[in-house]
Coordinates of C-alpha atoms and ligand atoms in Angstrom, one line a residue:
X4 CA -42.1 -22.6 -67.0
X5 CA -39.4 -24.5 -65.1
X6 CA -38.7 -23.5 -61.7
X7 CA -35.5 -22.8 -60.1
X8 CA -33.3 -25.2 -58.1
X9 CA -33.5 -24.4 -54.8
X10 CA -30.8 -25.5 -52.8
X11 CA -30.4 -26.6 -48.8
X12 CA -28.4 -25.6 -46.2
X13 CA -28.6 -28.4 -43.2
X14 CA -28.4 -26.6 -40.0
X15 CA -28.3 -29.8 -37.3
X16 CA -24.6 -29.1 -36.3
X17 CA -24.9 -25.5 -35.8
X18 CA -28.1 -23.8 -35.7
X19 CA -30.6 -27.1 -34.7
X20 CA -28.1 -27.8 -32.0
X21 CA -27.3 -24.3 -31.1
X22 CA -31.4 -23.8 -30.8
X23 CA -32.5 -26.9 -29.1
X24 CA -29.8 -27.9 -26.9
X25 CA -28.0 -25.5 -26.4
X26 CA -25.5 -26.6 -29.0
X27 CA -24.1 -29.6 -27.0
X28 CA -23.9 -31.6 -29.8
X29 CA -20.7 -33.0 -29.1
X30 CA -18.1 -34.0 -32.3
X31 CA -18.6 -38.0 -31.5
X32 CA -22.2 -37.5 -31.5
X33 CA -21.7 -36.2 -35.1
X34 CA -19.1 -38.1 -36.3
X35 CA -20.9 -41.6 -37.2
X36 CA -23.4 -39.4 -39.5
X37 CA -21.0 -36.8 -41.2
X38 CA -20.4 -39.0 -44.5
X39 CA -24.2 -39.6 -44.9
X40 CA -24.8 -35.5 -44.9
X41 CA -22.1 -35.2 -47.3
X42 CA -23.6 -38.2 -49.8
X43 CA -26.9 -36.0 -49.6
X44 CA -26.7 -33.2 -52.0
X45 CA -27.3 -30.2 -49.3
X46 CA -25.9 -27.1 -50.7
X47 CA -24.3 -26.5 -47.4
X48 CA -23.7 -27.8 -43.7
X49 CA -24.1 -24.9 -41.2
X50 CA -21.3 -26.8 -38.9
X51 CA -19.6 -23.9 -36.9
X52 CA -19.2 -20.6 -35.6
X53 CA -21.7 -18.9 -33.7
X54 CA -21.9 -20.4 -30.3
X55 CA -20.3 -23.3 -31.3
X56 CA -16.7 -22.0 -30.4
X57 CA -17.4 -20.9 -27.0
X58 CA -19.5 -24.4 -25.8
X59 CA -17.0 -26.3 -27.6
X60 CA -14.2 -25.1 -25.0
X61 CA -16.3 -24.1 -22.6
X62 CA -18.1 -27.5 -22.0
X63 CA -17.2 -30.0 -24.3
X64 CA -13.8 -30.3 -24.2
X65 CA -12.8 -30.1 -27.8
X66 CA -10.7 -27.8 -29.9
X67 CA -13.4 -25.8 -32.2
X68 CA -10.3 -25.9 -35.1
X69 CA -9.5 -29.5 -34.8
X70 CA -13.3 -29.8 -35.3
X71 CA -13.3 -28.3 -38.1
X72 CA -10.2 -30.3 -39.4
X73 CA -12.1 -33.1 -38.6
X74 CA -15.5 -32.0 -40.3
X75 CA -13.3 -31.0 -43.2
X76 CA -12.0 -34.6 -43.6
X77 CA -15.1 -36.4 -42.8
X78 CA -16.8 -34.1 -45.5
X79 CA -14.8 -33.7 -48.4
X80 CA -17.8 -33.2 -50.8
X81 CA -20.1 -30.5 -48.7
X82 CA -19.4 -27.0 -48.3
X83 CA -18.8 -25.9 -44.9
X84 CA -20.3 -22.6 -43.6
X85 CA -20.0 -20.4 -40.7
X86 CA -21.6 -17.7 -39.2
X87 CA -19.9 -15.0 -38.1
X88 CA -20.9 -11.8 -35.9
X89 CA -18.7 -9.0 -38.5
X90 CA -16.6 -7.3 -36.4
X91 CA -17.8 -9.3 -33.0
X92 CA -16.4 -12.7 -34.7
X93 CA -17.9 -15.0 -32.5
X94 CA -18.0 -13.1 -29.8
X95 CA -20.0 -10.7 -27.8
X96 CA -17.5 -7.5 -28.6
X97 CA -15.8 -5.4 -31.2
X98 CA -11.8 -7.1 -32.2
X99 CA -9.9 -4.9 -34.1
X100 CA -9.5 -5.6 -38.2
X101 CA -6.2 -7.5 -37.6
X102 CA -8.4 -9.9 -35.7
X103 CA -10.9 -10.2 -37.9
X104 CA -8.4 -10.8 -41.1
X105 CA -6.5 -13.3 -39.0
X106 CA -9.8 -15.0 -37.6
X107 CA -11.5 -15.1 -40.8
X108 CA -8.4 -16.4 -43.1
X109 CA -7.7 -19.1 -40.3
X110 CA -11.3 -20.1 -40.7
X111 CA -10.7 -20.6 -44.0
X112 CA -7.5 -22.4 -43.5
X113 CA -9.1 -25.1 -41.3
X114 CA -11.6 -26.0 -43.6
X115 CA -14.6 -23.6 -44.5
X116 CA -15.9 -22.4 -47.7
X117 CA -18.8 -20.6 -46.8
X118 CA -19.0 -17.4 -44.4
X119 CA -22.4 -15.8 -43.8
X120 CA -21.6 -12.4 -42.4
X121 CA -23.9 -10.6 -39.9
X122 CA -24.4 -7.5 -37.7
X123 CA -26.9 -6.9 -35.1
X124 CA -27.5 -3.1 -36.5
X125 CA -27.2 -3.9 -39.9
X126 CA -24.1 -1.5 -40.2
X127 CA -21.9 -2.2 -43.6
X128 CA -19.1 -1.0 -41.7
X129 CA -19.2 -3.4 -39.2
X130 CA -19.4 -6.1 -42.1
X131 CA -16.5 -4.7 -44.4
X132 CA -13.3 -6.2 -43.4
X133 CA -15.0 -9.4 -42.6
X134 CA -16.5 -9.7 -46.0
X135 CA -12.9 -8.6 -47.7
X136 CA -10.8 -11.5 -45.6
X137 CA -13.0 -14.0 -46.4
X138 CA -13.1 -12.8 -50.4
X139 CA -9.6 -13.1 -50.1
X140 CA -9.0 -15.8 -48.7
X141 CA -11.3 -17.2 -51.2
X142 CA -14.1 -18.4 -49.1
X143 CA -17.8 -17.6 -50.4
X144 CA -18.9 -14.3 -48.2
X145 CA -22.4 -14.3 -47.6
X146 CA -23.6 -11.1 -47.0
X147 CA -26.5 -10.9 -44.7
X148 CA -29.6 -9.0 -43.4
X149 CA -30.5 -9.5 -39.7
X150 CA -34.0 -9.0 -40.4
X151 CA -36.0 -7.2 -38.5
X152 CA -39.5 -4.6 -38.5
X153 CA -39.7 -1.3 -37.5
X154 CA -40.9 1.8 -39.6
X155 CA -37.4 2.6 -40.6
X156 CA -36.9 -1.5 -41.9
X157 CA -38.3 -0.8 -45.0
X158 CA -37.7 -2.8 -48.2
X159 CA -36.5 0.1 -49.7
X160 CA -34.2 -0.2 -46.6
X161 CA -32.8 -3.7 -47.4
X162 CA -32.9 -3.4 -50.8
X163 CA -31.0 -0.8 -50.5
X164 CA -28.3 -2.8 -47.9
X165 CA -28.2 -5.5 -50.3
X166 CA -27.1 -3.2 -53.6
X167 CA -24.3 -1.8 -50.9
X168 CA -23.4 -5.7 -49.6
X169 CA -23.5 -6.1 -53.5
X170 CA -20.7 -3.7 -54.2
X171 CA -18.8 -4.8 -51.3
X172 CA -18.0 -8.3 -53.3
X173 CA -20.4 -10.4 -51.6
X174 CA -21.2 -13.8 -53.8
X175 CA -24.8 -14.6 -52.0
X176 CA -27.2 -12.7 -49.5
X177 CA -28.9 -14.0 -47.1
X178 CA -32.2 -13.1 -44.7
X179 CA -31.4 -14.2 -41.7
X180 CA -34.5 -14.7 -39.5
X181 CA -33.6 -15.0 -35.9
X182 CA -36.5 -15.3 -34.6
X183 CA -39.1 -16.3 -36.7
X184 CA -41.3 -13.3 -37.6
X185 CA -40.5 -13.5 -40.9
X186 CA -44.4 -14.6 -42.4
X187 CA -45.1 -15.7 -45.4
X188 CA -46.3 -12.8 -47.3
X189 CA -43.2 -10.8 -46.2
X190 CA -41.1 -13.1 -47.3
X191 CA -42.6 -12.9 -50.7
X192 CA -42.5 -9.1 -50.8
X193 CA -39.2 -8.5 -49.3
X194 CA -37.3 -11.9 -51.6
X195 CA -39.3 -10.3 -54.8
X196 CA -38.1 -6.9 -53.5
X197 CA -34.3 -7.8 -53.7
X198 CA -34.6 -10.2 -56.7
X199 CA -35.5 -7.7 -58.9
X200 CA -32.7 -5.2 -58.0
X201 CA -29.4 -7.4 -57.5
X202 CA -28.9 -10.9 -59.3
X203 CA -27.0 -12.9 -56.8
X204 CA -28.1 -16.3 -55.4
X205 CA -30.6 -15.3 -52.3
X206 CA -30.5 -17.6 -49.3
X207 CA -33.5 -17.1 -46.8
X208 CA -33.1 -18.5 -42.9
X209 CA -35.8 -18.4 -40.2
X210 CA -37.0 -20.4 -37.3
X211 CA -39.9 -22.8 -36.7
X212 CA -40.8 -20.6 -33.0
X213 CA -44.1 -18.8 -34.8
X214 CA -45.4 -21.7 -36.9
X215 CA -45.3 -19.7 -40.6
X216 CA -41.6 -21.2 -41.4
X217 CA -42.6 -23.8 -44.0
X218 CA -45.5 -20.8 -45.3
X219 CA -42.8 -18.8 -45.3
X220 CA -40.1 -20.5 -46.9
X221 CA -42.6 -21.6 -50.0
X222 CA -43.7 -18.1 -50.4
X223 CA -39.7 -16.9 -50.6
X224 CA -39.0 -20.0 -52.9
X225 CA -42.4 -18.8 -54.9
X226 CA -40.5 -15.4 -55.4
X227 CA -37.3 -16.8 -56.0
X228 CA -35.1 -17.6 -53.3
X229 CA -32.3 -20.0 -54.0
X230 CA -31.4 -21.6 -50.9
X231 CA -33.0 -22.6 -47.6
X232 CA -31.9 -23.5 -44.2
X233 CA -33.4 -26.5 -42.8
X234 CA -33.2 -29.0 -40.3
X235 CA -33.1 -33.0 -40.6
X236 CA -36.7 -33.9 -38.9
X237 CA -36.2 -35.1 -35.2
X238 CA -34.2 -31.8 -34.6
X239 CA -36.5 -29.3 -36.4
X240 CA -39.2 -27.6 -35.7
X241 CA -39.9 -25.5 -32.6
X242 CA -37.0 -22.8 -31.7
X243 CA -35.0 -24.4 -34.6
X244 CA -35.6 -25.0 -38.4
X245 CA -38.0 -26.3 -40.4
X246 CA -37.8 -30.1 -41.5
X247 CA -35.3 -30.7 -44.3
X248 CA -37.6 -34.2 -45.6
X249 CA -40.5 -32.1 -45.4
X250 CA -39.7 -29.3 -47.6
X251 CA -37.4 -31.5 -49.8
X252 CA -40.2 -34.0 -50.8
X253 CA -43.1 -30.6 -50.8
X254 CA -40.8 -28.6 -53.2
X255 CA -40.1 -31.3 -55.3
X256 CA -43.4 -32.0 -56.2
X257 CA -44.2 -28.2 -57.0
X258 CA -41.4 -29.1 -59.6
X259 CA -38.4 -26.8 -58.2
X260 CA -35.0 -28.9 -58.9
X261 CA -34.0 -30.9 -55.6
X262 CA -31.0 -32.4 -55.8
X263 CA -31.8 -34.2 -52.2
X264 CA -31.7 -38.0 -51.5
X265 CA -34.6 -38.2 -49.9
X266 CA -33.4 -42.0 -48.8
X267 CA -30.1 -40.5 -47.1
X268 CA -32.6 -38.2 -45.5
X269 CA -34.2 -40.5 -44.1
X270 CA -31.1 -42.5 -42.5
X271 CA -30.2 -39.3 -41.1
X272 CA -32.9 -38.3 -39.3
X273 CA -33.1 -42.1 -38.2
X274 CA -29.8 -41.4 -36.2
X275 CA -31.1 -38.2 -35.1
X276 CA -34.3 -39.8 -33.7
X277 CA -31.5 -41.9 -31.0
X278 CA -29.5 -38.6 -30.3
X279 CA -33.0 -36.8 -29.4
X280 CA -33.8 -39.5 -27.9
X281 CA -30.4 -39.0 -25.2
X282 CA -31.3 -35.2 -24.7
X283 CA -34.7 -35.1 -24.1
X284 CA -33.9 -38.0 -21.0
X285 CA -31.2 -36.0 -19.6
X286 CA -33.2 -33.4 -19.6
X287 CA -30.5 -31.1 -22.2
X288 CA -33.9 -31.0 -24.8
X289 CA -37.0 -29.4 -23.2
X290 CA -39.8 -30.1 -25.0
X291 CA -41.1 -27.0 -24.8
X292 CA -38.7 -25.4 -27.1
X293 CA -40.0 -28.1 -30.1
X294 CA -43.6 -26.3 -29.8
X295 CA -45.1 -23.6 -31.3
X296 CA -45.1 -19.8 -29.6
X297 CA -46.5 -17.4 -32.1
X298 CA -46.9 -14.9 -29.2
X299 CA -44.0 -13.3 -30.9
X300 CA -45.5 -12.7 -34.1
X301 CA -47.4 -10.3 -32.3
X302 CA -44.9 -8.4 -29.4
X303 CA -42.1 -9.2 -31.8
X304 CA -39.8 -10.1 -28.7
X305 CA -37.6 -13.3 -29.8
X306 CA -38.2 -16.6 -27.5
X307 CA -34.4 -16.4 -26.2
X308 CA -35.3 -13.3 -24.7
X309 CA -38.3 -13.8 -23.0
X310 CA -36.9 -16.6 -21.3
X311 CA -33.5 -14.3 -20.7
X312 CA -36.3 -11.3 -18.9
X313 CA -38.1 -14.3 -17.0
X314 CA -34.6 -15.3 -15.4
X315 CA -33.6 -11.7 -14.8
X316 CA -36.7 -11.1 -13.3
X317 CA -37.0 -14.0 -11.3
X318 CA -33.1 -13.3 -9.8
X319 CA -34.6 -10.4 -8.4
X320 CA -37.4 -12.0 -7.0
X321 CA -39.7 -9.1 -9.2
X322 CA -41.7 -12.0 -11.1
X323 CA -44.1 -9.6 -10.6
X324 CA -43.2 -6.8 -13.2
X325 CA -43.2 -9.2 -16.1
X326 CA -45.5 -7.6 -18.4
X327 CA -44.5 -4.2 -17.6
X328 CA -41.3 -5.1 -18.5
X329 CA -42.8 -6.7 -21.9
X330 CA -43.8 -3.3 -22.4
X331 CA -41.3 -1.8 -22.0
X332 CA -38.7 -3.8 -23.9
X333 CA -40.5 -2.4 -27.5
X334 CA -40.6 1.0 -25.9
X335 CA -36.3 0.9 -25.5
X336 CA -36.1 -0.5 -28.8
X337 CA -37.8 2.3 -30.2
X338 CA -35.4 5.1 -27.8
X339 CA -32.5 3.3 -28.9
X340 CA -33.0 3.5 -33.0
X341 CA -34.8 0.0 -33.5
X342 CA -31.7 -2.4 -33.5
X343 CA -32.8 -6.4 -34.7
X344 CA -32.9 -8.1 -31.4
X345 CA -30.2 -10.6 -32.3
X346 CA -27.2 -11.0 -29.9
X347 CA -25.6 -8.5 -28.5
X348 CA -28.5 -6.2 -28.8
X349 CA -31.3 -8.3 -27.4
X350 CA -29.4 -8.5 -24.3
X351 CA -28.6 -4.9 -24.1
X352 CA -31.9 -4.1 -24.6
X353 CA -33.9 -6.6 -22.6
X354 CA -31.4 -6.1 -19.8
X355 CA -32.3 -2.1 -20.4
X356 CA -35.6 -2.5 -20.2
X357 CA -35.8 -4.6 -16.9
X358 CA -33.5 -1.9 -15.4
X359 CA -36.2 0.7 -16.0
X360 CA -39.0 -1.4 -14.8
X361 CA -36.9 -2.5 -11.7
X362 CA -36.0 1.3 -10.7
X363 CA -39.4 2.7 -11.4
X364 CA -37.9 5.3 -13.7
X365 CA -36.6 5.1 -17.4
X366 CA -32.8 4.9 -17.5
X367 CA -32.4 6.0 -13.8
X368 CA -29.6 3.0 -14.0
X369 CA -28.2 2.2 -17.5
X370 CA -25.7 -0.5 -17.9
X371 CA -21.8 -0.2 -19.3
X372 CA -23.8 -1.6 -22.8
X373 CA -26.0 0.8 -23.1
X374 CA -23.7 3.7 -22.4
X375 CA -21.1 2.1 -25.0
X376 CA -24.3 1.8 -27.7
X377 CA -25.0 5.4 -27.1
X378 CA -21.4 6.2 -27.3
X379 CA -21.3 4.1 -31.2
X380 CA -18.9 1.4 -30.0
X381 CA -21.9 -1.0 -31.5
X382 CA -22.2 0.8 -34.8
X383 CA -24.6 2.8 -36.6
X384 CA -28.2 2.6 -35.2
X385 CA -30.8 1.8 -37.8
X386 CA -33.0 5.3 -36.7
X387 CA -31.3 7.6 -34.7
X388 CA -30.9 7.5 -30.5
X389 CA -34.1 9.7 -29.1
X390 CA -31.6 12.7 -28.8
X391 CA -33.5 13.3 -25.3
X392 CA -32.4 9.8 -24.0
X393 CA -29.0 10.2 -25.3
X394 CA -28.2 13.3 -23.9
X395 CA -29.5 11.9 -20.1
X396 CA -26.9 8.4 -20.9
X397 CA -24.2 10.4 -22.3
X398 CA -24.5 13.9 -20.8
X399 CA -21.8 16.0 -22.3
X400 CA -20.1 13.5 -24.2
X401 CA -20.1 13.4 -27.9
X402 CA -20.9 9.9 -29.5
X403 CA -18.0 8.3 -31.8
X404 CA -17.9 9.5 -34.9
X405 CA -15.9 7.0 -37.0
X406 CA -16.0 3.3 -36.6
X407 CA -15.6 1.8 -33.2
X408 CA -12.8 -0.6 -34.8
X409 CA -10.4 1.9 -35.6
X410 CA -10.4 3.3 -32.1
X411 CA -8.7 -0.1 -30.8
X412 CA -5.3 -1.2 -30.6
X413 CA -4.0 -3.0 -33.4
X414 CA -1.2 -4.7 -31.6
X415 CA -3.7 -7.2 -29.9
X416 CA -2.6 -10.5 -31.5
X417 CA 1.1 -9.7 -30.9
X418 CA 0.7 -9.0 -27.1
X419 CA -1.7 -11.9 -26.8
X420 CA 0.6 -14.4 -28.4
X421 CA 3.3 -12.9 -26.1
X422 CA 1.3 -13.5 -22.9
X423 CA 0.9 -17.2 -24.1
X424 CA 4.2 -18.0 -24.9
X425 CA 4.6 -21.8 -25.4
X426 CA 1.4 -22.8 -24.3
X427 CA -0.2 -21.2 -27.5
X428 CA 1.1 -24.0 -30.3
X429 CA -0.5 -22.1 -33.5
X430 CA -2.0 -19.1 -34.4
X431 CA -5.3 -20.6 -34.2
X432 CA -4.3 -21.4 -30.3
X433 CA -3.4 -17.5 -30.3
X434 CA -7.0 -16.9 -31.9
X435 CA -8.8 -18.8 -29.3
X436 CA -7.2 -16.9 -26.8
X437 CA -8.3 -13.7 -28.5
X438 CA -11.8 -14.6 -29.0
X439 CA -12.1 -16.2 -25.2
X440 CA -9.2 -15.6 -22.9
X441 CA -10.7 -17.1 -19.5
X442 CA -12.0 -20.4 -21.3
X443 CA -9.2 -20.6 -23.6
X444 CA -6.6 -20.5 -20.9
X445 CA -8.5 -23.2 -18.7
X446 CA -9.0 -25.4 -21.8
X447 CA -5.2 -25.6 -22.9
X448 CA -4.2 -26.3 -19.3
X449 CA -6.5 -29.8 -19.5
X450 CA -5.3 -29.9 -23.1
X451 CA -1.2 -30.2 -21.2
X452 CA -2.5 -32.1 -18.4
X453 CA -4.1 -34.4 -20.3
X454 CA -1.0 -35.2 -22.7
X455 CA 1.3 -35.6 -20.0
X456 CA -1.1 -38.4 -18.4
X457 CA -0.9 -39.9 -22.2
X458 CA 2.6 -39.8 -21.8
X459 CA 3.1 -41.8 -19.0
X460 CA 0.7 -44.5 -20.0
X461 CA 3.1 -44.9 -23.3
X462 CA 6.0 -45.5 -21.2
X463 CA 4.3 -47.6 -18.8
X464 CA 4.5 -50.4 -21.1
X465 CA 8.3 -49.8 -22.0
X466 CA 9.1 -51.8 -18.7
X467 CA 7.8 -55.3 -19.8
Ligands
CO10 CO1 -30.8 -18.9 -36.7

């Protein structure tokens, strides 16, 4: 029997980055590498989105879409994905669907052909319009599965998601694995699972935090899975992806179709060995994060967020209540309908559940989040809110009944691109704005001050 093709997606300018060093990876330290990833017959390059935007204006300095341009051009053979967070876009809140259109078509504009689609809850209505701009603007949607367990995260449950992602238009699903508890066996069940009912290429993500990744991607390829996210070698591993050499060279020898240059491979991760090399000395790369934790195999709590409960707990000098407060973060989860942890929600949550170990009693003091989860503004839970819990958040208020989307203005781009005036130069200037107001504003006043310094230079030299 031949085996499939199984197909890579190389995750070192998003994901790897995003996982390892807190996606610093700046476009120069890219750039000398790009044509080598796009001579090396990867399916995809996860290049942006996520947190990418944000640190790209926040910290480096650069314009996210004249990144993309420049990805685009330096990668003319590679599809370029994204992830998006549905109706959040990259950000941490719900935009309205003009937003999202706009968002998601510029996206496409600039340069990307490939947009996995998320939502923390799993809720098809906070995928739709998301999934519809990028069909029309003739991108590849990805339609995806935060994966998660509970006892309501069934594969019934996702099979079901996926015939209903199906319907929507979507030209690929994908598992998405946050934080590694995907294990082997699972994989094989749940890949098998939506194999036989929907026949659409399956892409399957996870992380190398637990130690089963490279188990578990071999069982999902076993059961059919089409494409894999990995990681070139010196950036894999740990918090991020599995090695892209290792798997490449492993598979092929099973005799699944690799279309992989396992020479290029190994130039690239030679150039990633130097840029390692820089983070780990400045200190950007902690070690620690390249090990293996399967702790969470067993609470289920991803790695972000136990560090994210240490810090809280540490601001408020309550070191102390650190495993009550691991107990308790499984115990909200369960109160609030079992969401994925996956951002927003494992903030909400953890930050819930440190609250109620902090106070002494269980939702004494609930956060603005939590109120707006109860209230729906987040979507459809997976299981219902304990009704007891919601009625002590909420009181006499009645939860949302619609989508959260359709309660918001839809005038937002049109006031925002008024405020900006001439310092917004496109709509993607307009976008940025949107998506990050404070950063974007401070980022296109260094953008003006530093073309006005350019400007005297030039003339400088007018005078000889
Ligand atoms: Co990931």
């Amino acid at each position: 029997m031949t085996k499939q093709k199984v197909g890579f997606t190389e995750t070192v300018l998003r994901d790897a980055s995003q996982s390892l060093i807190a996606t610093r990876l700046s476009f120069d330290k890219m750039e000398p590498v790009l044509s080598k990833i796009d001579q090396a017959g990867y399916y995809s390059a996860e290049c942006w989105g996520g947190a990418t935007f944000d640190v790209c204006l926040r910290y480096l300095n650069e314009d996210p879409w004249e990144r993309l341009r420049k990805l685009r051009a330096a990668m003319p053979n590679t599809k370029l994905q994204m992830l998006l967070r549905g109706q959040n876009i990259l950000g941490y809140k719900h935009y309205s669907d003009d937003v999202v259109r706009r968002f998601v078509k510029a996206s496409v504009r600039n340069g990307i052909d490939i947009i996995r689609i998320f939502d923390a809850l799993n809720d098809l209505e906070n995928l739709k319009v998301a999934v519809d701009a990028a069909l029309e603007a003739g991108a590849i949607a990805s339609g995806t599965i935060s994966y998660t367990t509970s006892p309501v995260h069934t594969i019934e449950a996702y099979v079901k998601m996926v015939e209903e992602l199906k319907s929507m238009g979507v030209q690929t699903i994908c598992i998405k694995d946050m934080a590694g508890i995907l294990t082997p066996q699972n994989a094989y069940d749940l890949v098998s699972g939506i194999k036989a009912a929907v026949d659409l290429p399956l892409v399957v993500h996870t992380h190398s935090t637990t130690g089963t990744a490279f188990m578990t991607y071999m069982k999902a390829v076993e059961a059919g899975a089409d494409v894999i996210d990995t990681a070139i070698g010196p950036m894999s591993g740990g918090t991020s992806q599995p090695a892209t050499e290792t798997l490449a060279i492993a598979l092929k020898e099973m005799g699944y179709q690799i279309d992989l240059d396992t020479k290029i491979l190994f130039e690239l991760a030679d150039y990633f060995k130097a840029v390692r090399g820089e983070y780990l000395e400045d200190g950007t790369l902690n070690p620690i994060s390249m090990g293996t934790d399967a702790a969470c195999l067993e609470h289920q709590i991803p790695g972000g967020m136990l560090s994210n409960l240490l810090s809280q707990l540490k601001m408020m000098n309550a070191l102390d209540k650190y495993e009550e407060a691991l107990k308790e973060t499984p115990r909200v989860r369960k109160d609030m309908g079992y969401p994925p942890l996956v951002t927003p929600t494992s903030q909400i949550i953890g930050n819930q559940a440190v609250n109620n170990v902090l106070t002494g009693e269980r939702y004494k003091n609930v956060s603005n989040e939590v109120k707006a989860y109860c209230r729906g503004e987040y979507g459809k839970t997976p299981a219902p809110i304990d009704p007891e819990i919601l009625t002590k958040i909420l009181g006499d208020e009645k939860p949302l009944e619609g989508r959260y989307a359709d309660t918001l203005p839809t005038d937002v781009f049109e006031k925002a691109a008024e405020e900006l005036g001439d310092i917004a130069r496109c709509e993607e200037d307009v976008l940025t704005y949107i998506a990050f107001p404070q950063v974007a504003e401070n980022f296109f006043k260094a953008r003006k001050e530093a073309e006005e310094k350019v400007v005297t230079y030039s003339i400088k030299p007018m005078e000889e």
